[in-house]
XYZ file of C-alpha atoms in Angstrom:
671
model
C 12.850 -1.551 -19.197
C 13.273 1.779 -17.369
C 16.610 2.695 -15.795
C 16.235 3.126 -12.003
C 17.555 6.172 -10.191
C 21.063 5.385 -8.836
C 21.255 4.731 -5.098
C 24.342 6.901 -4.670
C 22.626 9.843 -6.398
C 19.998 10.154 -3.673
C 20.551 13.507 -1.943
C 20.703 13.477 1.855
C 18.599 10.886 3.729
C 21.738 9.488 5.378
C 19.882 7.302 7.877
C 17.651 5.825 5.199
C 20.606 4.898 3.009
C 22.555 3.533 5.960
C 19.664 1.326 7.149
C 19.219 -0.136 3.672
C 22.928 -0.788 3.251
C 23.208 -2.473 6.656
C 20.546 -4.921 5.549
C 22.439 -5.508 2.322
C 25.523 -6.336 4.425
C 23.603 -8.504 6.888
C 20.112 -9.620 5.793
C 19.697 -11.127 9.277
C 19.120 -7.583 10.576
C 15.537 -8.081 9.451
C 14.545 -5.368 7.013
C 13.635 -1.693 7.136
C 10.460 0.302 7.656
C 10.690 3.775 6.125
C 8.219 6.287 7.571
C 7.778 9.758 6.189
C 5.804 12.313 4.282
C 5.148 11.951 0.587
C 7.842 12.972 -1.872
C 10.883 12.146 0.262
C 12.586 9.547 -1.991
C 11.390 6.569 0.072
C 10.445 4.387 -2.875
C 13.292 5.718 -5.032
C 15.943 4.654 -2.523
C 14.399 1.227 -1.929
C 14.100 0.414 -5.629
C 17.675 1.573 -6.190
C 18.990 -0.824 -3.521
C 18.388 -3.927 -5.627
C 21.061 -2.827 -8.128
C 23.664 -2.918 -5.329
C 22.819 -6.376 -4.021
C 25.358 -9.100 -4.902
C 24.256 -11.801 -7.318
C 22.876 -15.041 -5.921
C 23.685 -18.604 -6.993
C 20.582 -20.633 -7.788
C 19.722 -24.136 -8.938
C 18.941 -23.962 -12.638
C 15.247 -24.321 -13.353
C 14.161 -24.129 -9.708
C 11.169 -21.839 -9.328
C 11.980 -21.398 -5.635
C 15.563 -20.083 -5.996
C 17.271 -22.879 -4.089
C 20.924 -22.378 -3.192
C 22.949 -25.034 -5.088
C 25.371 -25.310 -2.155
C 22.570 -26.153 0.313
C 19.320 -26.827 -1.545
C 16.081 -26.995 0.395
C 15.368 -30.721 0.959
C 11.645 -29.994 0.927
C 11.629 -27.876 -2.227
C 8.534 -28.639 -4.369
C 10.788 -28.680 -7.444
C 13.326 -30.992 -5.798
C 15.192 -33.110 -5.190
C 17.939 -31.245 -7.047
C 20.863 -32.957 -8.725
C 24.314 -31.480 -7.958
C 25.994 -29.356 -10.598
C 22.999 -27.734 -12.283
C 23.450 -24.147 -11.119
C 23.787 -20.580 -12.301
C 23.714 -17.046 -10.956
C 21.347 -14.128 -11.347
C 20.842 -10.644 -9.827
C 19.035 -10.525 -6.499
C 15.355 -9.910 -7.085
C 13.285 -7.107 -5.646
C 9.666 -8.270 -5.614
C 6.978 -5.647 -5.081
C 3.832 -6.628 -3.204
C 0.922 -4.420 -4.323
C -1.405 -3.244 -1.560
C -4.363 -4.746 -3.415
C -2.746 -8.125 -4.135
C -4.787 -11.262 -3.652
C -3.908 -14.088 -1.287
C -3.310 -16.400 -4.265
C -0.828 -13.939 -5.753
C 1.110 -13.732 -2.489
C 1.391 -17.374 -1.409
C 0.553 -19.202 -4.635
C -2.321 -21.529 -5.349
C -3.525 -24.558 -7.213
C -3.101 -24.181 -10.979
C -6.836 -24.261 -11.711
C -6.381 -24.490 -15.469
C -4.265 -27.648 -15.283
C -6.389 -29.128 -12.509
C -9.549 -28.879 -14.576
C -8.071 -29.615 -18.002
C -5.574 -32.365 -17.075
C -6.835 -33.590 -13.729
C -3.479 -32.987 -11.967
C -2.596 -31.024 -8.863
C -0.024 -28.411 -9.877
C 1.161 -25.592 -7.608
C 1.646 -22.115 -9.050
C 4.195 -20.209 -6.855
C 3.402 -16.732 -5.564
C 5.372 -13.640 -4.629
C 6.766 -15.225 -1.444
C 8.536 -17.791 -3.632
C 9.820 -15.110 -6.001
C 11.194 -13.056 -3.075
C 13.200 -15.931 -1.538
C 16.829 -14.789 -1.062
C 15.898 -11.326 -2.311
C 13.930 -8.237 -1.290
C 10.197 -8.108 -0.683
C 9.103 -4.494 -0.994
C 5.708 -3.243 0.163
C 4.891 0.359 -0.709
C 2.221 1.873 1.575
C 2.611 -1.133 3.857
C 0.242 0.402 6.417
C -2.603 0.050 3.900
C -2.002 -3.666 3.360
C -5.042 -5.849 4.070
C -4.990 -7.705 7.376
C -5.117 -11.185 5.844
C -1.985 -10.422 3.782
C -0.273 -9.033 6.877
C -0.960 -12.316 8.682
C 0.614 -14.306 5.840
C 3.668 -12.038 5.816
C 4.061 -12.440 9.576
C 3.992 -16.219 9.292
C 6.537 -16.311 6.466
C 8.845 -13.794 8.164
C 8.733 -15.729 11.439
C 9.331 -19.206 9.992
C 11.402 -18.433 6.909
C 8.984 -20.578 4.921
C 5.565 -20.367 3.327
C 2.953 -23.044 3.981
C 0.023 -23.410 1.607
C -2.877 -25.628 2.655
C -5.853 -25.033 0.387
C -8.023 -26.565 -2.325
C -6.425 -29.983 -1.879
C -2.885 -28.575 -2.189
C -0.321 -28.962 0.597
C 2.971 -27.206 -0.186
C 5.829 -25.895 1.900
C 8.748 -23.930 0.439
C 11.534 -21.747 1.807
C 10.851 -17.999 1.844
C 13.593 -15.946 3.464
C 13.559 -12.365 2.289
C 14.594 -8.871 3.222
C 11.336 -7.110 4.127
C 11.295 -3.419 3.210
C 8.220 -1.265 3.657
C 7.445 2.389 3.131
C 4.532 4.317 4.585
C 3.104 7.761 5.154
C 1.963 7.962 8.822
C -0.779 10.421 7.833
C -2.615 7.477 6.250
C -2.629 5.317 9.373
C -0.266 3.230 11.478
C 0.876 -0.371 11.304
C -0.301 -3.221 13.481
C 2.190 -3.755 16.337
C 2.872 -7.366 15.280
C 3.999 -6.310 11.807
C 5.848 -3.268 13.131
C 7.994 -5.515 15.317
C 8.946 -7.685 12.319
C 10.902 -4.840 10.738
C 14.445 -4.889 12.054
C 15.052 -1.161 11.648
C 12.916 1.914 11.207
C 13.807 5.287 9.735
C 11.931 8.591 9.799
C 12.462 10.690 6.677
C 11.419 14.230 5.853
C 12.151 16.717 3.116
C 15.170 18.940 3.677
C 14.538 22.561 4.638
C 17.901 23.638 3.193
C 17.386 25.500 -0.116
C 20.708 24.314 -1.581
C 19.910 20.674 -0.906
C 16.422 21.021 -2.362
C 17.909 22.611 -5.473
C 20.254 19.654 -5.890
C 17.355 17.196 -5.513
C 15.446 18.913 -8.310
C 18.539 19.177 -10.507
C 19.317 15.444 -10.260
C 15.706 14.388 -10.709
C 15.334 16.446 -13.886
C 18.650 15.178 -15.224
C 17.575 11.577 -14.677
C 14.180 12.107 -16.281
C 15.756 13.733 -19.356
C 18.349 10.978 -19.913
C 18.044 7.998 -17.512
C 20.821 5.935 -19.126
C 23.247 8.845 -19.328
C 22.540 9.886 -15.737
C 23.081 6.330 -14.499
C 26.367 6.147 -16.426
C 27.650 9.262 -14.637
C 27.090 7.541 -11.299
C 28.394 4.115 -12.346
C 31.734 4.471 -10.547
C 30.087 5.447 -7.255
C 27.630 2.557 -7.590
C 30.475 0.112 -8.246
C 32.383 1.394 -5.208
C 29.416 0.914 -2.879
C 28.723 -2.521 -4.360
C 32.334 -3.535 -3.708
C 32.133 -2.157 -0.177
C 29.027 -4.282 0.496
C 30.856 -7.395 -0.704
C 33.876 -6.566 1.482
C 31.675 -5.946 4.524
C 29.883 -9.268 3.991
C 33.209 -11.060 3.918
C 34.374 -9.247 7.060
C 31.126 -9.769 8.973
C 31.919 -13.267 10.373
C 35.153 -11.871 11.865
C 33.512 -9.005 13.761
C 33.701 -9.477 17.533
C 30.778 -8.444 19.704
C 32.359 -8.108 23.125
C 30.740 -8.463 26.527
C 30.888 -4.703 27.053
C 28.885 -4.007 23.917
C 26.413 -6.755 24.819
C 25.896 -5.193 28.260
C 25.234 -1.833 26.638
C 22.712 -3.388 24.267
C 20.887 -5.207 27.056
C 20.894 -2.134 29.317
C 19.578 0.096 26.533
C 16.702 -2.251 25.704
C 15.827 -2.546 29.386
C 16.002 1.232 29.897
C 13.534 1.866 27.087
C 11.234 -0.966 28.261
C 10.974 -2.744 24.936
C 8.921 -5.933 24.909
C 10.513 -9.310 24.290
C 14.068 -10.072 23.219
C 13.860 -9.340 19.489
C 15.128 -5.781 20.026
C 18.306 -7.026 21.750
C 19.005 -9.472 18.923
C 18.348 -6.906 16.199
C 20.561 -4.341 17.948
C 23.380 -6.867 18.215
C 23.157 -7.762 14.523
C 22.915 -4.105 13.516
C 25.920 -3.074 15.605
C 27.924 -5.928 14.095
C 26.909 -4.887 10.577
C 27.872 -1.274 11.363
C 31.355 -2.377 12.411
C 31.761 -4.472 9.261
C 30.526 -1.571 7.092
C 33.152 0.661 8.721
C 35.848 -1.952 8.077
C 36.377 -2.849 11.742
C 36.413 -6.174 13.552
C 35.338 -4.762 16.941
C 31.959 -3.312 17.872
C 32.314 0.104 19.514
C 29.959 2.198 21.623
C 29.177 4.394 18.620
C 27.930 1.290 16.785
C 25.650 0.416 19.699
C 24.317 3.980 19.801
C 23.556 4.044 16.066
C 21.991 0.588 16.280
C 19.692 1.782 19.067
C 18.557 4.797 17.029
C 17.612 2.507 14.161
C 16.242 -0.539 15.999
C 14.373 0.803 19.051
C 12.092 3.753 18.158
C 9.281 1.543 16.857
C 9.645 -0.971 19.688
C 9.649 1.167 22.807
C 6.535 1.243 24.935
C 4.432 4.305 24.184
C 0.921 5.610 24.448
C -1.451 4.681 21.603
C -1.125 7.916 19.624
C 2.490 8.850 20.388
C 4.853 9.032 17.433
C 7.845 6.671 17.506
C 11.005 8.240 18.817
C 13.915 7.875 21.208
C 15.208 10.163 23.961
C 18.835 10.567 22.888
C 19.914 12.090 26.216
C 18.621 9.024 28.041
C 20.352 6.819 25.475
C 23.694 8.544 26.018
C 23.351 8.296 29.813
C 22.645 4.555 29.583
C 25.588 3.900 27.267
C 27.911 5.897 29.521
C 26.702 4.131 32.667
C 27.181 0.655 31.210
C 30.251 1.407 29.102
C 33.033 -1.132 29.459
C 36.394 -1.912 27.953
C 34.683 -3.422 24.930
C 31.986 -0.821 24.587
C 33.452 2.637 25.160
C 35.515 2.933 22.023
C 35.225 5.530 19.351
C 37.654 8.397 19.158
C 39.398 9.746 16.112
C 40.836 6.526 14.716
C 37.685 5.378 12.953
C 38.992 3.916 9.659
C 35.810 4.804 7.766
C 37.227 7.098 5.058
C 33.905 8.744 4.225
C 31.561 8.856 7.220
C 29.156 11.170 5.452
C 29.408 9.532 2.048
C 26.939 7.160 0.437
C 25.473 5.081 3.242
C 27.974 6.383 5.801
C 26.865 6.594 9.394
C 27.147 10.378 9.433
C 24.234 12.436 10.573
C 21.427 11.573 12.911
C 17.840 12.197 11.800
C 17.088 15.900 11.822
C 14.492 16.791 14.447
C 11.172 17.680 12.977
C 10.805 21.036 14.709
C 8.328 22.519 12.300
C 4.834 22.461 13.796
C 2.200 20.798 11.726
C 0.105 23.420 10.069
C -3.095 21.424 10.323
C -2.596 20.885 14.030
C -2.176 24.638 14.569
C -5.276 25.315 12.505
C -7.278 22.907 14.633
C -6.228 24.796 17.751
C -7.485 28.115 16.369
C -11.122 29.081 15.961
C -12.199 29.300 12.345
C -12.904 32.565 10.599
C -16.068 34.094 11.923
C -15.516 32.714 15.429
C -12.212 34.336 16.351
C -12.974 37.200 18.660
C -16.666 36.592 18.245
C -18.795 38.244 20.891
C -20.664 35.488 22.592
C -24.453 35.785 22.686
C -25.972 36.442 26.071
C -25.988 33.358 28.170
C -23.081 31.735 26.247
C -19.736 30.970 27.797
C -16.550 32.436 26.341
C -13.931 30.235 24.733
C -11.846 28.248 27.190
C -8.420 26.728 26.826
C -8.508 23.085 25.696
C -8.975 20.509 28.452
C -6.707 17.482 28.520
C -8.265 14.142 27.674
C -8.803 11.614 30.420
C -7.078 8.252 30.188
C -8.507 6.143 27.338
C -10.221 2.845 28.076
C -11.250 -0.245 26.117
C -14.508 0.697 24.408
C -17.544 -1.409 23.581
C -17.792 -2.545 19.994
C -20.210 -0.406 17.994
C -20.977 -1.968 14.638
C -23.127 -1.180 11.640
C -25.992 -3.656 11.191
C -26.559 -5.681 8.071
C -24.060 -7.067 5.604
C -21.807 -4.613 3.780
C -19.330 -4.857 0.919
C -16.750 -2.271 1.973
C -12.980 -2.323 2.447
C -11.506 -5.070 4.591
C -11.395 -4.236 8.277
C -12.516 -5.464 11.685
C -15.751 -3.747 12.593
C -18.915 -4.846 10.773
C -20.014 -7.966 8.912
C -19.434 -7.812 5.177
C -19.120 -9.789 1.978
C -15.401 -9.768 1.306
C -12.848 -11.327 -0.994
C -11.252 -12.919 2.047
C -12.841 -14.623 5.007
C -14.806 -17.769 5.672
C -16.555 -19.287 2.675
C -20.311 -19.250 3.153
C -21.514 -20.564 -0.201
C -21.293 -20.279 -3.962
C -23.090 -18.402 -6.717
C -22.863 -17.817 -10.430
C -20.262 -15.125 -11.138
C -21.513 -11.665 -11.985
C -18.864 -10.305 -14.304
C -15.260 -11.543 -14.031
C -14.631 -14.598 -11.848
C -12.388 -13.632 -8.920
C -12.675 -16.470 -6.367
C -13.442 -19.906 -7.760
C -15.462 -22.272 -5.581
C -13.837 -25.465 -6.828
C -16.197 -27.992 -5.257
C -19.297 -26.177 -6.506
C -17.796 -25.859 -9.999
C -16.991 -29.573 -10.184
C -20.446 -30.408 -8.843
C -22.071 -28.243 -11.528
C -20.003 -29.780 -14.329
C -20.114 -33.441 -13.248
C -23.628 -34.351 -14.489
C -22.806 -33.228 -18.038
C -19.581 -35.170 -18.662
C -21.142 -37.995 -20.713
C -23.163 -35.561 -22.844
C -20.038 -33.515 -23.497
C -18.134 -36.564 -24.721
C -15.502 -36.762 -22.009
C -12.965 -39.466 -22.793
C -9.829 -38.559 -20.798
C -8.978 -37.886 -17.153
C -9.667 -34.144 -17.431
C -13.001 -32.585 -16.565
C -14.909 -30.907 -19.405
C -15.885 -27.561 -17.918
C -17.873 -24.800 -19.556
C -18.245 -21.221 -18.475
C -21.767 -21.840 -17.190
C -20.326 -24.360 -14.714
C -18.055 -21.858 -12.973
C -19.102 -20.824 -9.483
C -17.945 -17.817 -7.503
C -17.180 -18.386 -3.822
C -19.127 -16.119 -1.488
C -17.198 -15.206 1.623
C -17.996 -13.326 4.781
C -15.511 -11.337 6.805
C -15.304 -7.942 8.430
C -15.174 -4.491 6.906
C -13.814 -1.156 8.036
C -16.297 1.685 8.302
C -16.193 5.449 8.233
C -16.625 6.523 11.852
C -17.655 10.179 11.802
C -17.465 11.905 15.169
C -19.766 14.896 15.684
C -18.551 16.534 18.905
C -20.348 19.233 20.884
C -17.729 21.829 21.941
C -20.180 24.446 23.204
C -20.304 26.168 26.558
C -22.690 23.582 27.984
C -19.890 21.008 27.609
C -17.083 23.281 28.760
C -16.731 22.245 32.393
C -13.123 21.037 32.431
C -13.716 17.787 34.296
C -16.645 16.975 32.039
C -14.872 17.857 28.794
C -11.859 15.851 29.931
C -14.091 12.786 30.351
C -15.701 13.419 26.949
C -12.325 13.691 25.224
C -11.189 10.512 26.967
C -14.247 8.681 25.666
C -13.740 9.924 22.100
C -10.043 9.043 22.332
C -11.038 5.536 23.395
C -13.346 5.232 20.389
C -10.553 6.534 18.147
C -8.226 3.860 19.486
C -10.911 1.273 18.776
C -11.260 2.671 15.230
C -7.498 2.375 14.726
C -7.521 -1.247 15.790
C -10.479 -2.014 13.516
C -8.956 -0.336 10.437
C -11.621 2.343 10.083
C -11.501 5.720 8.443
C -12.383 8.545 10.818
C -13.601 12.118 10.516
C -14.254 14.851 13.055
C -16.954 17.549 12.967
C -17.209 20.023 15.856
C -19.893 22.582 16.603
C -19.981 25.574 18.950
C -20.770 29.299 18.893
C -22.767 29.860 15.728
C -21.372 27.284 13.291
C -19.962 23.812 12.758
C -16.533 22.988 11.331
C -14.916 19.945 9.750
C -11.931 19.669 12.086
C -10.697 16.622 10.166
C -12.007 15.347 6.813
C -12.389 11.546 6.599
C -8.946 9.965 6.754
C -7.184 6.748 7.722
C -4.890 8.670 10.085
C -6.423 8.165 13.505
C -3.380 9.933 14.969
C -4.414 13.145 13.202
C -7.906 12.894 14.685
C -6.451 12.425 18.180
C -4.260 15.518 17.720
C -7.230 17.656 16.622
C -9.279 16.385 19.545
C -6.537 17.267 22.037
C -6.468 20.905 20.887
C -10.259 21.294 20.620
C -11.397 24.633 22.139
C -14.785 25.001 23.835
C -17.312 27.762 24.524
C -20.338 29.504 23.089
C -23.839 28.395 22.242
C -24.855 24.962 20.930
C -25.669 24.922 17.189
C -26.644 21.245 17.192
C -28.501 21.488 13.873
C -25.459 23.047 12.195
C -23.278 20.185 13.433
C -25.660 17.532 12.120
C -26.086 19.251 8.759
C -22.329 19.602 8.333
C -21.895 15.894 9.162
C -24.604 15.019 6.637
C -22.742 16.976 3.953
C -19.461 15.212 4.825
C -21.162 11.833 4.423
C -22.699 12.872 1.094
C -19.305 13.810 -0.349
C -17.595 10.730 1.072
C -20.316 8.480 -0.355
C -19.396 9.731 -3.827
C -15.707 8.975 -3.218
C -16.139 5.579 -1.587
C -19.691 4.282 -2.090
C -18.970 0.822 -0.651
C -17.784 2.075 2.746
C -20.658 2.295 5.223
C -20.739 5.027 7.841
C -21.231 5.061 11.599
C -22.047 8.502 13.020
C -21.098 9.049 16.669
C -22.675 12.205 18.108
C -21.090 13.278 21.387
C -23.394 15.780 23.124
C -25.704 16.444 26.037
C -28.530 16.986 23.543
C -29.035 20.696 24.178
C -29.669 22.978 21.196
C -29.457 26.782 21.543
C -29.055 29.769 19.273
C -31.162 30.882 16.338
C -34.906 30.485 15.818
C -36.430 27.162 16.904
C -33.084 25.398 17.494
C -34.638 22.225 18.902
C -37.051 21.752 16.003
C -34.308 22.470 13.464
C -32.014 19.905 15.128
C -34.821 17.330 14.980
C -35.327 17.894 11.258
C -31.568 17.567 10.641
C -31.476 14.321 12.635
C -34.313 12.820 10.639
C -32.217 13.177 7.460
C -29.891 10.476 8.821
C -32.820 8.248 9.784
C -34.373 8.591 6.330
C -31.142 7.474 4.656
C -30.591 4.547 7.038
C -27.291 5.865 8.404
C -26.181 3.964 11.498
C -25.745 6.282 14.463
C -25.111 6.359 18.180
C -25.432 9.273 20.589
C -22.983 9.403 23.485
C -25.016 11.083 26.227
C -22.763 13.519 28.097
C -25.478 14.954 30.360
C -24.481 15.037 34.016
C -25.951 16.161 37.308
C -28.805 14.984 39.509
C -31.518 16.324 37.164
C -31.402 14.893 33.632
C -33.563 16.087 30.783
C -33.030 13.084 28.509
C -32.360 15.284 25.472
C -29.637 12.998 24.094
C -32.007 10.037 24.155
C -34.599 12.072 22.303
C -31.971 13.010 19.692
C -31.036 9.322 19.278
C -34.689 8.555 18.566
C -34.785 11.241 15.872
C -31.594 9.811 14.345
C -32.991 6.281 14.446
C -30.011 5.198 16.506
C -29.038 4.328 20.073
C -28.075 6.468 23.058
C -25.368 5.311 25.459
C -23.847 7.044 28.456
C -20.136 7.580 28.920
C -20.052 4.736 31.449
C -21.808 2.337 29.062
C -19.064 2.861 26.479
C -16.633 0.913 28.624
C -16.161 -2.696 27.579
C -16.316 -3.830 31.211
C -19.562 -1.989 31.994
C -23.149 -3.256 31.836
C -23.234 -6.646 30.142
C -25.350 -7.066 27.101
C -25.054 -3.550 25.649
C -26.519 -3.718 22.151
C -23.668 -3.768 19.622
C -25.681 -3.111 16.491
C -26.417 0.559 16.925
C -29.665 0.338 15.021
C -30.874 -2.692 16.902
C -33.625 -0.782 18.660
C -34.799 1.119 15.585
C -38.544 1.061 15.369
C -40.215 0.337 12.048
C -41.259 3.570 10.409
């Protein structure tokens, strides 16, 4: 077994370590969500936490980790006799992103059911995590059906399994810790709210600190046991401090002044519901206990707000979580009272900047994102380009209009792509629609169909006991239908014909609305723009809808309309993406007025490029941006060449004309 990196050897990341330790002191805080770029010790710190957790007393032989002092009366392994107990280290259970539902919640023991004719429940990861840590790396990539199960267990403190003739309920109270890279997509709001605290982490820009990170990592990799031994004293000290803080926690007093500050802060930042107030109160209490105090001070309330509110405040769809610290300080000062305006120099914490100490707020991420800057600049060959006669020069980016709820655009047919919420698909999870013989390894057994296939042969097979004699030919795979996520590739006309500010603002608002819809439906998105004399991939296909929104916001306009170049570049993007992810179907959204200028025969060339999509059966929709009293209908003609559908900006709204065709190829004529 490998030796984990010591928690106290993690360099920097004060807020991350503090948030984890506060949950170790008071699991009622509700867990931690760690957001940050790759390579910032997120997973290292979380995995190291389990070594600091105090041991737990358990009933001997109980698969559900019942506490011998107050066993669960409904435990499937109960009732438990008094006296049979032991202790073990607190578990950290990792939930893989690709885990199955059976692995998470447990399921009927199929082998015993078929061989012995008994109903036996095989516990899942939620049972293993009871009274421990449930860790989800890349939690934002977790399938929706697993997210729903986690939400239920986190809300009720128990897991309920009702399936395949099995009805089981068992306790499942765990510390939920998740890590994620926001570049790969955001979390659903319901799951985001279930994390008590959130922390933003980033790599240090200080050379000395980076040197120390590398030095410690290399030392650990060369001799893990020896490195851990050198940090054993520090680990023991933090472990003892956690135990002391847990013992002190019931004695900590949360005064009326601190409660008023908590309530005023939550109201000032317009958080929804009351969970934020409760989490802040528990966090402030844990902070006082960690510092060795029995009174909650204003500094505890402030730190609790910085950890508990950023992911709960009301914000626009593509805004990053954050908190205005000046507003926070003003609120705390305004509502400070005799119980809530403490602080000063008599804080007994001997090492405020030590392992897990409350020292240091998150460093502001002042460095501009390189990709965002690149999106705001014209690509090589366009910068300073003399515009052809009749073309408009480049204009400053127009701001997007307010987004709206968009109509659902789905890909027709039945796919087999990644789980999502857009188009119909055969999936591993969803409603069961039938059964078939397995092709390859059996993944989802259709129990009733299997029993039905085996039943007529029992006498011929010499069955004599209660068990069912089943052969491989009897096994049936369940076929299920759910929803898949698609690749939504936006091809946006940024030429001079689209450059009127009011018009481009409306176009950006429409695309932003479709991006928001793609985020909610768990799609991948990509962005191709065309103007001047070429087309550019402003954003390769990604799960980060936020990145697409940022590129859209800084999109410059001007020049001629190389429509054919835009379509050909989009076709190449789809070709490459099809090699990477062949199961994910694409939906191409072309946002243009349909004009094509520049080069020889631009209209004919655009038509030939469009017919490539039609020949390959790619689902497409053209958002017609033409305006004015005289309309040429060029976008509709382009949609016909693509084999797709044309819709106006107004028709994209969910509350517009009823009956808008959702399947974007619904009006495709037979070739």
